[in-house]
Short mmCIF file of C-alpha atoms in Angstrom, two decimals:
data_model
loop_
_atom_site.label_atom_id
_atom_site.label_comp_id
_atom_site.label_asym_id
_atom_site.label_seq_id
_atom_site.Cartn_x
_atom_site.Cartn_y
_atom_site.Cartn_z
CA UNK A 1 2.15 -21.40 -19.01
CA UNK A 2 3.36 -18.36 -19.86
CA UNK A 3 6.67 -16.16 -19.97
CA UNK A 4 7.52 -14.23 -16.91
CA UNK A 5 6.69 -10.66 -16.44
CA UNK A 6 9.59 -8.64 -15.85
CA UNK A 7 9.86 -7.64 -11.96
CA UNK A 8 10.33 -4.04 -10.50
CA UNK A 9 13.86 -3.62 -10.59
CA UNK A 10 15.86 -2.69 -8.07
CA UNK A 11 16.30 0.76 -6.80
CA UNK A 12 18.71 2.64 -5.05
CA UNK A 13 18.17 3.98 -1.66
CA UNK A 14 19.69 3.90 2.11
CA UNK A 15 16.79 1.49 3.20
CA UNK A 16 17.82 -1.27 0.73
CA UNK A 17 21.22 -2.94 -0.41
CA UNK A 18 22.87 -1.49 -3.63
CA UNK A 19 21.46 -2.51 -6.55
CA UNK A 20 24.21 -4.28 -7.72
CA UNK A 21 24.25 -7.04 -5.34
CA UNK A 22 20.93 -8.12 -6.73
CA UNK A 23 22.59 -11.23 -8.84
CA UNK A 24 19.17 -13.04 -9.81
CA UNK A 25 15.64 -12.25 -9.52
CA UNK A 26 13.49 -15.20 -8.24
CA UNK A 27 11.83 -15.52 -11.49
CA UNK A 28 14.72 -16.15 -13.35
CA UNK A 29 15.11 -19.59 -11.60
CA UNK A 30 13.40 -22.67 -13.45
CA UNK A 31 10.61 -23.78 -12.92
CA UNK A 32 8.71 -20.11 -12.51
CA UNK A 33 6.12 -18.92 -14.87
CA UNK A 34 3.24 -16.12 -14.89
CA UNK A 35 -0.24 -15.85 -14.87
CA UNK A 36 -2.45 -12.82 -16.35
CA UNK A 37 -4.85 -11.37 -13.76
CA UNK A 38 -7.43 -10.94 -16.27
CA UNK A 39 -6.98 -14.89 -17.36
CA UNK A 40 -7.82 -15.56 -13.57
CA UNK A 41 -10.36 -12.87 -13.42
CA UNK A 42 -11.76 -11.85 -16.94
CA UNK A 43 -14.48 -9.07 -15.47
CA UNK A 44 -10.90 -7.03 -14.04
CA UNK A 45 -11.20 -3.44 -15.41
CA UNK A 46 -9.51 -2.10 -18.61
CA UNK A 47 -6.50 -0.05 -17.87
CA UNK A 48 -4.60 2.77 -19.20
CA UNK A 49 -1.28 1.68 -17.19
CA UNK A 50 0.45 0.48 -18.57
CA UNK A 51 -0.39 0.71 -21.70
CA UNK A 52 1.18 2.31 -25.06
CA UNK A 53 0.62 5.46 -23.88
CA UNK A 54 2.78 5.01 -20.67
CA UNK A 55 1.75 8.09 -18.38
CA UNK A 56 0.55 10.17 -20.95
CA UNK A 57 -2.45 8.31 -20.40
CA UNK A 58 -2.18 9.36 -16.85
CA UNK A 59 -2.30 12.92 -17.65
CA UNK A 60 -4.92 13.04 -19.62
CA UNK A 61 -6.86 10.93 -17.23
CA UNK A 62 -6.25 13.86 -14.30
CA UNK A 63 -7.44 16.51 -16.58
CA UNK A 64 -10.04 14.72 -17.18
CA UNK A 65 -11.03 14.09 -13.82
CA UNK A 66 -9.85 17.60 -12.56
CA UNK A 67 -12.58 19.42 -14.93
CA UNK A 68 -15.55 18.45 -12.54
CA UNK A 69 -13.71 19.74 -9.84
CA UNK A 70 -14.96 23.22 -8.45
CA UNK A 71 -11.29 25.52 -7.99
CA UNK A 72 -13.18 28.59 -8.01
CA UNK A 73 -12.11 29.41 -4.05
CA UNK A 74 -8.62 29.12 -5.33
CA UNK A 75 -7.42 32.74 -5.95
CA UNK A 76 -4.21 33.52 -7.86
CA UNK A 77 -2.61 35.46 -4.18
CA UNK A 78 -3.28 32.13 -2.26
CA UNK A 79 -1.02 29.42 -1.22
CA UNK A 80 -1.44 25.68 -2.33
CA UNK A 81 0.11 22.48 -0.79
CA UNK A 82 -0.76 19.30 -2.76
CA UNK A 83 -0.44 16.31 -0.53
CA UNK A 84 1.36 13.05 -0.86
CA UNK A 85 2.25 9.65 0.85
CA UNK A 86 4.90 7.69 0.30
CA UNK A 87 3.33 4.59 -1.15
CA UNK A 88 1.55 6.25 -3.69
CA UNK A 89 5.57 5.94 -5.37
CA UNK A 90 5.70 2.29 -4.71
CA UNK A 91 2.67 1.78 -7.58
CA UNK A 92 3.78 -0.07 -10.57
CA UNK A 93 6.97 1.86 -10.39
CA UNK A 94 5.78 5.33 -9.13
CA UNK A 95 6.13 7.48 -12.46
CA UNK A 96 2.13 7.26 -12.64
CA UNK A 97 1.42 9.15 -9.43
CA UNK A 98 4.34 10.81 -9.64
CA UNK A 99 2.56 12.12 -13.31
CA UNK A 100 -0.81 12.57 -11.36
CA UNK A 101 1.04 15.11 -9.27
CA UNK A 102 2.61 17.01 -11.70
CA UNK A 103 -0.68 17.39 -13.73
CA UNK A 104 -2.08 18.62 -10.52
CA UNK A 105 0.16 21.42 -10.34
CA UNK A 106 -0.39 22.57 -13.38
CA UNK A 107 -3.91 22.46 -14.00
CA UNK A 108 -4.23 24.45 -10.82
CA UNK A 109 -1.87 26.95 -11.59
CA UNK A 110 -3.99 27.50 -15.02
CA UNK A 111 -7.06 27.10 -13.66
CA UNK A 112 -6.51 29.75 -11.15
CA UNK A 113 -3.85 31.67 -11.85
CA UNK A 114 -1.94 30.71 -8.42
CA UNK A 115 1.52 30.07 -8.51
CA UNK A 116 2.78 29.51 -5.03
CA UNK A 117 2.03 25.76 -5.29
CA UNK A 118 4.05 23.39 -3.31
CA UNK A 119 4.24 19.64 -2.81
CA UNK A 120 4.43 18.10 0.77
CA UNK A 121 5.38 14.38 0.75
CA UNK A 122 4.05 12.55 3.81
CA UNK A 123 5.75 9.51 4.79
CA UNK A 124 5.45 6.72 7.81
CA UNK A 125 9.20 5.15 9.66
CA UNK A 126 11.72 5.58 6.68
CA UNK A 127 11.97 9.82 7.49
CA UNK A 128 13.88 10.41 4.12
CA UNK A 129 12.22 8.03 1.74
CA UNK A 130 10.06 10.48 0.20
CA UNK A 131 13.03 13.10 -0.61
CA UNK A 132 14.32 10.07 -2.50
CA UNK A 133 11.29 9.67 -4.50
CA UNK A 134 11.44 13.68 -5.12
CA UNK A 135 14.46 13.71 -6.38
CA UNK A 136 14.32 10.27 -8.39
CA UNK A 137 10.97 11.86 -10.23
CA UNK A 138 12.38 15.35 -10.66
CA UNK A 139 9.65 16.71 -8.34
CA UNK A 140 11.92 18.97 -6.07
CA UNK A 141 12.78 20.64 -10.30
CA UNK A 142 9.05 20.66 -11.24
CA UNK A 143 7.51 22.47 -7.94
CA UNK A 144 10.80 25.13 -8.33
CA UNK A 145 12.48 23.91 -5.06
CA UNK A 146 8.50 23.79 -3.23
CA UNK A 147 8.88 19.68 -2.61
CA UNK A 148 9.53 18.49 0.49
CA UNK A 149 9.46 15.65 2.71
CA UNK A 150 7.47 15.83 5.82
CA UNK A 151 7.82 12.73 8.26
CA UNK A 152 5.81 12.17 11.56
CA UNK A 153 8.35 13.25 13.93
CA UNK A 154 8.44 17.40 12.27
CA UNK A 155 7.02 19.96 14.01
CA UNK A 156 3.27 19.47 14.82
CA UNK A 157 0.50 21.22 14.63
CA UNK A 158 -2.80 20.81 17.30
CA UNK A 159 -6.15 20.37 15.80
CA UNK A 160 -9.48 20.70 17.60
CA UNK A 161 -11.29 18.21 16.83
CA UNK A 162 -14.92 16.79 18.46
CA UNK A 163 -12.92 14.35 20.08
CA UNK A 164 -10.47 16.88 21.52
CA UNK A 165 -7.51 17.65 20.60
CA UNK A 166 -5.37 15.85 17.41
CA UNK A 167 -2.03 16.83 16.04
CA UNK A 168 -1.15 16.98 12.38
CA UNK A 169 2.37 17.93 10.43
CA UNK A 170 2.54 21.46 10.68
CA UNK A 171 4.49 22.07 7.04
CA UNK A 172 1.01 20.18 5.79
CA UNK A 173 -1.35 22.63 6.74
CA UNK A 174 0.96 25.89 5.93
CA UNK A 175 -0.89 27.35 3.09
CA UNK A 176 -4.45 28.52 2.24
CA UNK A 177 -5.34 25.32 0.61
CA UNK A 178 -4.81 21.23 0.53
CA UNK A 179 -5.42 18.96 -2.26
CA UNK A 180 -5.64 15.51 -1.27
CA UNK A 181 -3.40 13.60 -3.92
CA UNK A 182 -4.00 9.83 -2.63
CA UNK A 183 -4.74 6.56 -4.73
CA UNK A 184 -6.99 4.01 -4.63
CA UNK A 185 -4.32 0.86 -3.62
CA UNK A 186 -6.05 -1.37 -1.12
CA UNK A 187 -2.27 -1.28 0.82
CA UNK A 188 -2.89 -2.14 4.42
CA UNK A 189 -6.25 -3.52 4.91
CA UNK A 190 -5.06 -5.44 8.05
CA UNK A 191 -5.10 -2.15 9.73
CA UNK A 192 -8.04 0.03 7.64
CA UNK A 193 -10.15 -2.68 6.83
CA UNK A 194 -11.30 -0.89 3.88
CA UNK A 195 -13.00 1.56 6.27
CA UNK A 196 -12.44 5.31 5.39
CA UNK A 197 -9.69 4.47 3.42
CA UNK A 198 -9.90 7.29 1.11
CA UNK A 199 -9.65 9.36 4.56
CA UNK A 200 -7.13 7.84 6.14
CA UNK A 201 -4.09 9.83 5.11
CA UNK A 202 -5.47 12.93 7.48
CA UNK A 203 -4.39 10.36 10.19
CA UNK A 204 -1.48 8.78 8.97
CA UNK A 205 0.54 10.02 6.49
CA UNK A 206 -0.10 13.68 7.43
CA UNK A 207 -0.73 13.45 11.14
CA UNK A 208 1.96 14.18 13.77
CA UNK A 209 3.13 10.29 15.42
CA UNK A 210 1.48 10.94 18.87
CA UNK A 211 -1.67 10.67 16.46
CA UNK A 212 -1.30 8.31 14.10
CA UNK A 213 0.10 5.59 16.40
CA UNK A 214 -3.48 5.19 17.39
CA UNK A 215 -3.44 3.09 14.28
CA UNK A 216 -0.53 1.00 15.59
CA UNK A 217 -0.48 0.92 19.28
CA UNK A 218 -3.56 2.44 21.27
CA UNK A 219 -6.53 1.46 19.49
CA UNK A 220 -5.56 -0.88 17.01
CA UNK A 221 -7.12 -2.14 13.53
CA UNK A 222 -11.01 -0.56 12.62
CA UNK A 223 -11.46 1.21 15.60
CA UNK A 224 -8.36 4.13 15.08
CA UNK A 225 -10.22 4.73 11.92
CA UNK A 226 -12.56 7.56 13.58
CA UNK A 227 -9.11 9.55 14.03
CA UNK A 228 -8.55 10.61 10.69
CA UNK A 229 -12.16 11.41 10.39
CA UNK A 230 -12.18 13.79 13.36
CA UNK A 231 -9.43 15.60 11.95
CA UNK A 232 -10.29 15.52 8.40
CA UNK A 233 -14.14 17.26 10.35
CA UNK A 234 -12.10 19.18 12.27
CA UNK A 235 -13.64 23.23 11.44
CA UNK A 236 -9.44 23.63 10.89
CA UNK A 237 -8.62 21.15 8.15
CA UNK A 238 -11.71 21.65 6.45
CA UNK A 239 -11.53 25.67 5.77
CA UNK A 240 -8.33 24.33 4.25
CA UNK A 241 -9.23 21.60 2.27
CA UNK A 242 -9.95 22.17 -1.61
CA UNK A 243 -10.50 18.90 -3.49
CA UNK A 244 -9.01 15.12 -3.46
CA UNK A 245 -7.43 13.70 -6.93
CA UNK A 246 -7.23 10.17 -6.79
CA UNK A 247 -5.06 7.48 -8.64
CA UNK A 248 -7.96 4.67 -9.37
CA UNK A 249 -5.73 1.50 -8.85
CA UNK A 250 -6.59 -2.16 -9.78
CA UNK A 251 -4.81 -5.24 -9.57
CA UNK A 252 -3.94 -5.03 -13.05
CA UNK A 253 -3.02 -1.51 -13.37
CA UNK A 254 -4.32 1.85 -13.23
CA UNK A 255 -7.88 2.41 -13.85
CA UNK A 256 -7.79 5.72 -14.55
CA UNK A 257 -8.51 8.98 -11.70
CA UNK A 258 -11.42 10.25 -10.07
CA UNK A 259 -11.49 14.02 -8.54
CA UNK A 260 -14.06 15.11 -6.40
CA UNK A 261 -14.47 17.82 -3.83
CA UNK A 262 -16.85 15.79 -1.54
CA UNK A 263 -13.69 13.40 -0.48
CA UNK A 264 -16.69 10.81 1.47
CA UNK A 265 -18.27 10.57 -2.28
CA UNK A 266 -14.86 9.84 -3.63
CA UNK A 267 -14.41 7.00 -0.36
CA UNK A 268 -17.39 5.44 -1.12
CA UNK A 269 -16.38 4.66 -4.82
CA UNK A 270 -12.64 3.69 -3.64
CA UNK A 271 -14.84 1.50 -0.56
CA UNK A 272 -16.45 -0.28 -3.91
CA UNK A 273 -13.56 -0.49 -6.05
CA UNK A 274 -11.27 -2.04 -3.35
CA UNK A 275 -13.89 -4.67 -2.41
CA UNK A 276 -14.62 -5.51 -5.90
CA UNK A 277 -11.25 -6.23 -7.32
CA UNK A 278 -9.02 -6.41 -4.62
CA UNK A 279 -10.65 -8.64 -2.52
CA UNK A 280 -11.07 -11.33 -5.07
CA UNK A 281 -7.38 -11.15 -5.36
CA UNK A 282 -6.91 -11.71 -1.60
CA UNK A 283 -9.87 -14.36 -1.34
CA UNK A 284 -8.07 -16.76 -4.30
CA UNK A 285 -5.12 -16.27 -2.33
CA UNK A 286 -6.37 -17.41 0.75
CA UNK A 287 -7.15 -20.41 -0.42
CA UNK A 288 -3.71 -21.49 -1.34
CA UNK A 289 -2.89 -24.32 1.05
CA UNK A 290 0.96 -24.41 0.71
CA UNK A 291 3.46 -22.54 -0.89
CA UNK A 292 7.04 -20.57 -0.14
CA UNK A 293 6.99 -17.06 -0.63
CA UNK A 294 9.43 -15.06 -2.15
CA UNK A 295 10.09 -11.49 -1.50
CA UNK A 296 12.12 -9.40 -4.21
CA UNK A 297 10.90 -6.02 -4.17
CA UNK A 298 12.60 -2.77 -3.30
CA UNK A 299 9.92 -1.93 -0.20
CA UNK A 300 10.16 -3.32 3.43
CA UNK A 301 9.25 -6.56 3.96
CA UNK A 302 5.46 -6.14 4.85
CA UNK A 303 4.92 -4.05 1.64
CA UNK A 304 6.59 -6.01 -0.94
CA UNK A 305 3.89 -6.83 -4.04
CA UNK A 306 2.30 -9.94 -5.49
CA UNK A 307 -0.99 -8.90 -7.70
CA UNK A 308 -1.81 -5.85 -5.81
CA UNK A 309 -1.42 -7.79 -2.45
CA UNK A 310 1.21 -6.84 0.12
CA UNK A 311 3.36 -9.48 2.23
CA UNK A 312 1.65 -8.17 4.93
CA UNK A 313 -2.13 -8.87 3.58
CA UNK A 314 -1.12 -12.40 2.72
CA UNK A 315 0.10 -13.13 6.00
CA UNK A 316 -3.10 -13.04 7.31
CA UNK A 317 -4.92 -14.35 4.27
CA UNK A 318 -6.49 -17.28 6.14
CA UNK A 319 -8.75 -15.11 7.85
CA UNK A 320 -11.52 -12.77 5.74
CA UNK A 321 -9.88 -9.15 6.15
CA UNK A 322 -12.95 -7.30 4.84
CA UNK A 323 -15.69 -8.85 6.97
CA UNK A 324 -16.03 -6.61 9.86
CA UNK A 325 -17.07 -9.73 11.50
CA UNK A 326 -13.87 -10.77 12.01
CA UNK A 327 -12.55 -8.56 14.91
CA UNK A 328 -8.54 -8.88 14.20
CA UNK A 329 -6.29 -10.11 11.81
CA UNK A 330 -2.93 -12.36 12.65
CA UNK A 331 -0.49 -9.45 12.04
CA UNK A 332 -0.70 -5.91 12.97
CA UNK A 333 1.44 -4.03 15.74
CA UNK A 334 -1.23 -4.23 17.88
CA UNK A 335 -2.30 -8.35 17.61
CA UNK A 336 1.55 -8.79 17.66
CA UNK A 337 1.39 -7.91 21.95
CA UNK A 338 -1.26 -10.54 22.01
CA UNK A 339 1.53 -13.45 20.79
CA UNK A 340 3.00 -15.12 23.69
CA UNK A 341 6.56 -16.77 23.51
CA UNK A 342 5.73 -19.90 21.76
CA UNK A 343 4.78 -18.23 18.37
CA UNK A 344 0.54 -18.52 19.49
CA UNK A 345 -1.31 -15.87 20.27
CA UNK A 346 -2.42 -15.63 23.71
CA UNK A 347 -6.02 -14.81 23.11
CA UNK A 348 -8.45 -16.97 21.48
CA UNK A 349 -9.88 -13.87 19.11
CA UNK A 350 -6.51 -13.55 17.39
CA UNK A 351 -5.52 -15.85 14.73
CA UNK A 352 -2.48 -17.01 13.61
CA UNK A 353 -0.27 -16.15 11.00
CA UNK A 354 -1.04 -17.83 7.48
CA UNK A 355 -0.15 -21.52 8.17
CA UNK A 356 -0.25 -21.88 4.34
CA UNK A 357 3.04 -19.97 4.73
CA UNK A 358 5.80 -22.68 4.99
CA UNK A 359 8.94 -20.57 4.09
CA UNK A 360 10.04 -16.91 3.39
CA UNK A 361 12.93 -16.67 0.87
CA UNK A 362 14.02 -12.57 1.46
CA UNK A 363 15.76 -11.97 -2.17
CA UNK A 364 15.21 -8.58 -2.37
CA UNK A 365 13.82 -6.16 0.18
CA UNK A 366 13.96 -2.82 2.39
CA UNK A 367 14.89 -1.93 5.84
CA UNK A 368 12.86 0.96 7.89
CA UNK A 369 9.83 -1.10 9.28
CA UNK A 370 9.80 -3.34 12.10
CA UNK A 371 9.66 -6.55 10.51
CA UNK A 372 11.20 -8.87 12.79
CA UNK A 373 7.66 -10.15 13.72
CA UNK A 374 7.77 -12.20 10.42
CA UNK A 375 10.99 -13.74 10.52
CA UNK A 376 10.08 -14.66 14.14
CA UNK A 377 7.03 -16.65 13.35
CA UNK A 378 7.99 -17.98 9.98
CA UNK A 379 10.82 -19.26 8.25
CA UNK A 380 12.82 -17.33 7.19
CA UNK A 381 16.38 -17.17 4.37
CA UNK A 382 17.72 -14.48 3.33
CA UNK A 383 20.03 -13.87 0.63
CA UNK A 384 23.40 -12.57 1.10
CA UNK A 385 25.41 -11.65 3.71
CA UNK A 386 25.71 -7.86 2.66
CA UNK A 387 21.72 -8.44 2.99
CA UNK A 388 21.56 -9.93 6.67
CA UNK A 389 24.60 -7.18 8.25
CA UNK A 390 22.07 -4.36 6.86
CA UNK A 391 19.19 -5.95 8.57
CA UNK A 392 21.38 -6.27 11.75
CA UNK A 393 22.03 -2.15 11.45
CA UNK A 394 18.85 -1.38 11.14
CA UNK A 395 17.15 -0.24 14.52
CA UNK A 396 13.85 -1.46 13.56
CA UNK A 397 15.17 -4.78 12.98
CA UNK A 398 17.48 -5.33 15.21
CA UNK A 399 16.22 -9.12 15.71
CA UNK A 400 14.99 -9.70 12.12
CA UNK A 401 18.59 -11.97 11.74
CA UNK A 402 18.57 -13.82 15.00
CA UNK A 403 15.03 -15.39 13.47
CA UNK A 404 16.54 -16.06 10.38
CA UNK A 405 19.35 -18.16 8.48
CA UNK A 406 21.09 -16.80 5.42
CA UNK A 407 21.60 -18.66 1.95
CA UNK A 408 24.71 -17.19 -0.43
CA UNK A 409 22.77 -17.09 -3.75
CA UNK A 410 19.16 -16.75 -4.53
CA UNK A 411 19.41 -20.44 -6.07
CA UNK A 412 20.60 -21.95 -2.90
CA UNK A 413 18.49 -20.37 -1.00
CA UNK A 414 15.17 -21.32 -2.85
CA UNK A 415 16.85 -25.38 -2.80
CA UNK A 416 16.95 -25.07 0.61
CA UNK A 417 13.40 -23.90 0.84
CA UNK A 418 12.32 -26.79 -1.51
CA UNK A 419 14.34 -29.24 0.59
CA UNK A 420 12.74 -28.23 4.21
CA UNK A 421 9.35 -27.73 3.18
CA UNK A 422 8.58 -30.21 0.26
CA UNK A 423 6.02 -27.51 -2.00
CA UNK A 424 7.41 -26.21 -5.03
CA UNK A 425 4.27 -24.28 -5.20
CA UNK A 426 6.15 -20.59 -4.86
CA UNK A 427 4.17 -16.81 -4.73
CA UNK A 428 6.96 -14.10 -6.01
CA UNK A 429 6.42 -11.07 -4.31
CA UNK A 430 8.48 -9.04 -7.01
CA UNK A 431 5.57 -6.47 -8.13
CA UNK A 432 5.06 -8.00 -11.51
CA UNK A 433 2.51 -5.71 -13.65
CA UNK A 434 -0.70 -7.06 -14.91
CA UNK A 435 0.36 -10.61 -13.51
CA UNK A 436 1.66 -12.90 -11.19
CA UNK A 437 5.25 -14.67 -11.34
CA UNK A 438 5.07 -17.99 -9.61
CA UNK A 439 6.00 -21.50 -9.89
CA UNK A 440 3.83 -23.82 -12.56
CA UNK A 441 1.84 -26.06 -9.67
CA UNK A 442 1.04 -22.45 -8.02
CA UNK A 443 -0.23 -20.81 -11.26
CA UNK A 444 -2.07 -24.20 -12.42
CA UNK A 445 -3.88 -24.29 -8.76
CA UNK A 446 -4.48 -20.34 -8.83
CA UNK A 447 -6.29 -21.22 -12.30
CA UNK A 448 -8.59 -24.03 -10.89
CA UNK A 449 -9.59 -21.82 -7.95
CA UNK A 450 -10.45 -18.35 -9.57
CA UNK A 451 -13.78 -19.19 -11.15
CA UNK A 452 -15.08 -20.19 -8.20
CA UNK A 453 -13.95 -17.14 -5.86
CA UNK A 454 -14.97 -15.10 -8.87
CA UNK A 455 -18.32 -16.11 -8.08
CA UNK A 456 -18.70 -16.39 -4.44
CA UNK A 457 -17.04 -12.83 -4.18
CA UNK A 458 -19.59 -11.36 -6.47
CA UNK A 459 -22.62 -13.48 -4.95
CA UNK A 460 -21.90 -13.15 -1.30
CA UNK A 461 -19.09 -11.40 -0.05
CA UNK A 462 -19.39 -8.18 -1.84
CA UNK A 463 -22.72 -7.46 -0.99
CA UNK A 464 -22.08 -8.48 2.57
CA UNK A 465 -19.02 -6.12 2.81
CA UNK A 466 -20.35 -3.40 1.48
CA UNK A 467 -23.26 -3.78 3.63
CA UNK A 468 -21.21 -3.40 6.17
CA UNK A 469 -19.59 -0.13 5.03
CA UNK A 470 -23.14 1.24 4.47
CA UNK A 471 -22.03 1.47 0.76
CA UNK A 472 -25.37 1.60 -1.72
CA UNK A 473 -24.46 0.43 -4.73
CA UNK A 474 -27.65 1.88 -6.49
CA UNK A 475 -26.31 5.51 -5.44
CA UNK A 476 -22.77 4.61 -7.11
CA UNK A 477 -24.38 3.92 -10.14
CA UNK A 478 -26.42 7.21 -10.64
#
């Protein structure tokens, strides 16, 4: 066993409680320990984040990357907007893409000789949580007053597309250029299914809400993934669009990043990566049979951090997320309408949450996404009072208390959890780097189990998901 990785610490912001009122981390109690990725998976990548270099490594990785990129349409007159999302900030603490999009800047601006170079922050429920992350990372400083936020609700923008008319964020496509600055993270694979997910931004993060609900509401999972491909097609987006800069993430850490200006050569690589390393992480954990989860990262619930993994993705763990056989996963706005009033979903093609789940203890995490949904259909004790009364002002979560208790101290909380559901296997959800915390009989399992989803992952699920993708893996490699 071995000593615990220090969590993501606490951060302030008007989504989460103060900082201050976080007394203990979950893997301060006893019993907790770590485990190294690459003990549980040896053939993980290298990676230069973190590392001794911290994000110096980063930088010279995007120059790197950025010197196979053609800028030559670029003129020194023209107008650039570099393009965010939100959760590219959430990655192991957000200075590396945060770095990524400085270097950006300023290889462009010496590249080309343009200086009117802004940065445009897309972002999905929480309106103002990317101005936070400007100002935290001194972005609004380093673009000369160019960053901004944009959210879903700002002025739109139509876009013809072959499927008729789309609508985007109209301060996205305001300048003579976009550069796509995205990252590799896996994220929400209940909803993407690892399908275009190098694309999907154009219908999420920078795509008016009328549009990018299709993801949530209309169409659901897999088949709302055509939307951001019409409108990244679209003849309008792409007489704007200049290159994509990715962050390569890993489970571990940062890879490194890739650049390219054909963004469906860059997918296919992130469709690879993804499968690779991030589903062997999410096939080990669905086979855990029991355990409590802990949540104690500053994210909403759904997007909290274990190993790459969000809440969200282990929720619906006992199901295979990447076989496109499988039509639906347990959780996603759109399977949650199919749930009747006894907790079971009310068609037979919809599975259930993860039954391995037994209890949620909420240490540590954000408001500004409906999350209600998981305190409803699992356990649920969160800590604090201060806590549960910002929950209860929060009109996403209006009924994320009435489905929940609430325990005075992170200690009595995690006894009570103990007590009800007799496990002391426990998955910390605090975004430990490089690792895992957990409890000893969840780490000693994980460690029996990994050798043999090591294997079946790289014998039989990877070729059958990227098969499914219509990924070659011989054209990769050239």
């Amino acid at each position: 066993m071995r000593p615990l990785i220090p969590p993501i610490p606490p951060r302030k912001s008007q989504y989460g409680i103060d900082p201050s009122l976080v007394k203990k981390r979950v893997c301060e109690l006893p019993g907790m320990t770590s485990v190294l990725l690459k003990d549980l998976f040896p053939d993980l990548p290298e990676v230069i984040y973190p590392g001794g270099e911290g994000v110096a490594a980063v930088r010279r990785a995007t120059e790197e990357a950025l010197r196979k990129v053609d800028m030559s349409r670029i003129k020194p007159e023209h107008s650039v907007n570099i393009l965010a999302s939100h959760h590219g900030f959430t990655l192991l603490g957000g200075e590396p893409y945060a770095e990524m999009l400085k270097t950006i800047k300023d290889v462009v601006e010496a590249r080309t000789g343009c200086k009117n170079i802004r940065l445009r922050a897309g972002v999905g429920l929480r309106f103002k949580e990317t101005e936070e992350y400007i100002k935290r990372f001194g972005l609004d400083e380093y673009f000369h007053g160019k960053a901004a936020g944009v959210a879903p609700i700002d002025e739109g923008i139509p876009i013809e597309t072959e499927i008729g008319t789309l609508y985007g964020i109209k301060k996205v496509y305001d300048a003579d250029w976009i550069i796509h600055a995205h990252n590799s993270d896996v994220r929400e694979v209940h909803f993407h299914r690892q399908v275009d997910r190098a694309v999907k931004p154009f219908g999420m993060s920078y795509a008016r809400i009328e549009t990018r609900s299709t993801y949530h509401q209309n169409l659901g999972p897999r088949a709302a993934n055509f939307t951001a491909r019409a409108i990244f097609d679209s003849p309008f987006v792409q007489s704007k669009f200049a290159f994509a800069c990715f962050l390569m993430v890993a489970p571990n850490g940062i890879m490194g990043v890739d650049a390219d200006n054909d963004l469906y050569a860059l997918n296919d690589r992130v469709t690879y990566l993804g499968c690779r390393y991030y589903g062997k992480m999410m096939t080990l954990f669905g086979e855990i049979d029991e355990c409590i989860v802990a949540l104690d990262f500053p994210c909403p619930v759904v997007y909290v951090f274990s190993a790459g993994v969000i809440y969200a993705n282990f929720a619906g763990a006992n199901t295979d997320l990447y076989d496109l056989d499988n039509p639906l996963p347990g959780y996603t706005w759109y399977t949650e309408a199919f749930y009747g009033k006894r907790g079971r979903p009310l068609l037979d093609d919809v599975p259930p949450l993860n039954p391995a789940i037994k209890m949620c203890v909420h240490n540590y995490a954000w408001t500004g996404y409906p999350s209600a949904f998981f305190s409803e259909h699992i356990p649920t004790v969160v800590v604090g009072w201060e806590q549960a009364e910002l929950f209860n002002r929060d009109p996403q979560n209006l009924n994320y208390m009435k489905h929940a208790v609430v325990a005075e101290t992170t200690e009595a909380a995690m006894e009570f959890a103990y007590k009800v559901t007799g496990t002391r296997k426990v998955l910390i959800f605090d975004g430990a780097i490089g690792g895992i915390n957990l409890s000893e009989p969840l780490a000693e399992f994980l460690l029996k189990k990994a050798p043999a989803v090591s294997e079946r992952v790289e014998n039989e699920l990877l070729p059958k998901w990227l098969r499914q993708r219509g990924v070659d893996l011989s054209r990769l490699k050239q």
